[in-house]
Coordinates of C-alpha atoms in Angstrom, one line a residue:
G1 CA -6.5 -17.9 7.9
P2 CA -7.5 -18.9 10.4
D3 CA -5.6 -22.2 10.5
A4 CA -6.5 -24.7 13.3
E5 CA -2.9 -25.8 13.8
I6 CA -0.8 -22.7 13.2
T7 CA -3.0 -19.8 14.3
P8 CA -3.1 -20.9 18.0
K9 CA 0.7 -21.2 18.0
I10 CA 1.0 -17.7 16.5
L11 CA -1.5 -16.4 19.1
S12 CA 0.7 -17.9 21.9
L13 CA 3.8 -16.2 20.5
L14 CA 2.1 -12.9 20.2
E15 CA 0.8 -13.2 23.8
T16 CA 4.3 -14.0 25.1
E17 CA 5.7 -11.0 23.2
K18 CA 2.8 -8.7 24.2
I19 CA 2.0 -7.9 20.5
K20 CA -1.4 -7.2 19.1
A21 CA -2.0 -8.1 15.4
T22 CA -4.8 -7.8 12.9
F23 CA -6.1 -11.0 11.5
F24 CA -7.7 -10.5 8.0
V25 CA -9.9 -13.6 7.9
I26 CA -11.5 -15.5 5.0
G27 CA -15.2 -15.7 5.8
K28 CA -15.6 -19.4 4.8
K29 CA -12.7 -20.3 7.0
A30 CA -13.9 -18.2 9.8
E31 CA -17.2 -20.1 9.7
Q32 CA -15.3 -23.3 10.1
Q33 CA -13.2 -22.0 13.0
M34 CA -15.6 -19.9 15.0
E35 CA -14.1 -20.7 18.4
L36 CA -10.7 -19.8 17.1
I37 CA -12.0 -16.4 15.8
N38 CA -13.5 -15.8 19.2
E39 CA -10.2 -16.7 20.9
I40 CA -8.3 -14.3 18.6
H41 CA -10.7 -11.5 19.5
R42 CA -10.7 -12.3 23.2
K43 CA -7.0 -12.0 23.2
G44 CA -7.3 -8.4 22.0
H45 CA -6.4 -8.8 18.3
V46 CA -8.4 -7.3 15.5
I47 CA -10.6 -9.4 13.3
A48 CA -10.9 -8.0 9.8
N49 CA -12.4 -8.8 6.4
H50 CA -10.4 -10.6 3.7
S51 CA -13.4 -11.6 1.6
Y52 CA -15.7 -14.6 2.0
S53 CA -14.3 -16.8 -0.8
H54 CA -10.8 -15.5 -1.5
S55 CA -11.5 -16.6 -5.1
N56 CA -8.7 -16.5 -7.6
W57 CA -11.2 -14.6 -9.8
I58 CA -12.3 -12.0 -7.3
G59 CA -10.7 -9.2 -9.3
F60 CA -13.1 -10.1 -12.1
F61 CA -16.3 -10.2 -10.0
S62 CA -19.1 -7.9 -11.0
S63 CA -19.9 -5.2 -8.5
K64 CA -22.9 -7.1 -7.2
K65 CA -20.9 -10.4 -6.8
L66 CA -18.0 -8.5 -5.1
F67 CA -20.5 -6.7 -2.8
N68 CA -22.1 -10.0 -1.8
D69 CA -18.8 -11.8 -1.2
I70 CA -17.2 -9.0 0.9
G71 CA -20.5 -8.3 2.6
K72 CA -20.9 -12.0 3.5
C73 CA -17.5 -12.0 5.2
S74 CA -18.5 -8.9 7.2
L75 CA -21.7 -10.6 8.3
V76 CA -19.7 -13.8 9.4
I77 CA -17.3 -11.7 11.5
E78 CA -20.2 -9.8 13.1
K79 CA -22.0 -13.0 13.9
I80 CA -19.0 -14.5 15.5
I81 CA -17.6 -11.6 17.5
G82 CA -20.6 -9.3 17.8
K83 CA -18.8 -6.3 16.1
K84 CA -18.8 -4.9 12.6
S85 CA -15.3 -4.9 11.2
L86 CA -14.2 -1.7 9.3
Y87 CA -11.0 -3.0 7.7
F88 CA -10.7 -4.9 4.5
R89 CA -7.6 -6.4 2.8
P90 CA -8.2 -7.4 -0.8
P91 CA -7.1 -10.9 -1.7
F92 CA -3.8 -10.8 -3.6
G93 CA -3.7 -7.1 -3.0
V94 CA -5.5 -6.5 -6.3
T95 CA -8.1 -3.8 -6.6
N96 CA -10.1 -2.1 -9.3
P97 CA -12.6 0.7 -9.5
R98 CA -15.4 -1.7 -8.4
Y99 CA -13.7 -2.3 -5.1
S100 CA -13.8 1.4 -4.2
K101 CA -17.6 1.6 -4.8
V102 CA -18.3 -1.7 -3.0
L103 CA -16.1 -0.8 0.0
N104 CA -17.8 2.6 0.3
R105 CA -21.2 1.0 0.3
L106 CA -20.0 -1.5 3.0
C107 CA -18.3 1.3 5.0
L108 CA -14.9 -0.6 4.9
T109 CA -11.4 0.8 4.7
S110 CA -9.0 -1.0 2.4
V111 CA -5.7 -1.7 4.1
G112 CA -2.7 -2.9 2.2
W113 CA 0.9 -3.6 3.2
T114 CA 4.3 -2.1 3.0
I115 CA 6.3 -5.3 3.1
R116 CA 4.9 -8.5 1.5
S117 CA 6.7 -11.3 3.3
L118 CA 6.1 -13.9 0.5
D119 CA 5.6 -16.4 3.3
T120 CA 3.2 -18.4 1.1
I121 CA 5.9 -19.1 -1.6
T122 CA 9.1 -19.6 0.3
N123 CA 10.3 -22.3 2.8
N124 CA 13.7 -20.6 3.4
K125 CA 13.6 -19.0 6.8
E126 CA 16.8 -17.1 6.4
K127 CA 15.7 -15.7 3.1
L128 CA 12.4 -14.6 4.5
I129 CA 14.1 -12.9 7.5
R130 CA 16.5 -11.1 5.2
R131 CA 13.7 -10.0 3.0
I132 CA 11.8 -8.4 5.9
T133 CA 14.7 -7.1 8.0
G134 CA 16.2 -5.5 4.9
S135 CA 13.1 -3.3 4.4
V136 CA 11.4 -2.8 7.7
T137 CA 11.3 0.6 9.2
G138 CA 8.9 2.4 11.6
G139 CA 5.4 2.7 10.0
C140 CA 5.6 -0.4 7.9
I141 CA 2.8 -2.9 7.6
I142 CA 4.1 -6.4 7.2
L143 CA 1.9 -9.0 5.5
F144 CA 2.1 -12.5 7.0
H145 CA -0.2 -15.5 6.8
D146 CA -1.2 -17.4 9.9
T147 CA -1.6 -20.5 7.7
Q148 CA 2.2 -21.0 7.1
K149 CA 4.6 -22.8 9.3
I150 CA 7.4 -20.7 8.0
T151 CA 5.6 -17.6 9.4
L152 CA 5.6 -19.1 12.9
E153 CA 9.3 -20.0 12.6
T154 CA 10.2 -16.5 11.3
L155 CA 8.2 -14.3 13.7
P156 CA 10.5 -14.5 16.7
D157 CA 13.5 -13.4 14.7
I158 CA 11.5 -10.5 13.1
I159 CA 10.3 -9.4 16.5
A160 CA 13.8 -9.6 18.0
F161 CA 15.2 -7.6 15.0
C162 CA 12.6 -4.8 15.4
R163 CA 13.3 -4.6 19.2
Q164 CA 17.0 -4.6 18.7
N165 CA 16.7 -1.8 16.2
N166 CA 14.2 0.3 18.2
I167 CA 11.4 -0.3 15.7
K168 CA 8.3 -0.1 17.8
I169 CA 5.7 -2.8 17.0
V170 CA 2.2 -1.3 17.3
S171 CA -1.3 -2.5 16.4
L172 CA -2.8 -1.6 13.1
P173 CA -5.5 0.7 14.6
E174 CA -2.7 2.6 16.4
L175 CA -0.6 2.8 13.3
I176 CA -3.3 4.1 10.9
D177 CA -5.3 5.9 13.6
R178 CA -8.6 4.3 12.7
C179 CA -11.0 2.4 14.8
P180 CA -11.3 -1.2 13.7
Y181 CA -14.9 -1.7 14.5
Y182 CA -18.2 0.2 14.0
E183 CA -19.2 1.8 17.2
K184 CA -22.8 2.7 17.7
K185 CA -23.4 6.2 18.9
V186 CA -25.7 6.4 22.0

C-alpha cells in the first residue's frame, strides 16, 4: 500500500483494537498518498521500505538500479515523516546476493514473514482465516496487504483468535528488538 480506501479502514480497526502495525510502503504509492502516510505515522505505526517501484523484475535489477530504487523509497519516507526508516521488506520476498550489499550500504534490515496470508490471491475469507489460525504462534510475523478488502474482513477474526488463544500481538520493533528508525546521536 497504501490504499486510499482500505488503509484508513484498517487504521481504524487497529486503533479500536489497540494494535500497532508496520506498513511496508511502496515509494511511488507513498508519494501519491502523503497525507495517509503521515496519518499512519501519527497513529504510532511504523512506516518501512518496500521499494520504490515494486517492479516484477526487481530481483533482476543490477546492484546500482536496486540501490537507486530502494534508496528512493527511503528518501520518500524520510521526506514525508521526517525519519529514516531502517526496515525493508523485499517485494515478493525474493532476495539475491545483490540485496545484501545494497541493504548494507543503505543501512536497512531486511524483514521477512513467518506466515504469508496470500490475501492478494484469495477472496475466500474462511480459507484465509484457516490458513493463518492453523499456523500462528507467538513470535510469528504475518504478512498482510493493506490494499485488499479481504484483509480488512479477515483481521477482526485473526485478532480475536490470537486473543482467545493467548497469543500476544506486539509491534514489529518489539518482536525483533530493533529500532525502526535511524536516531541521530547527540
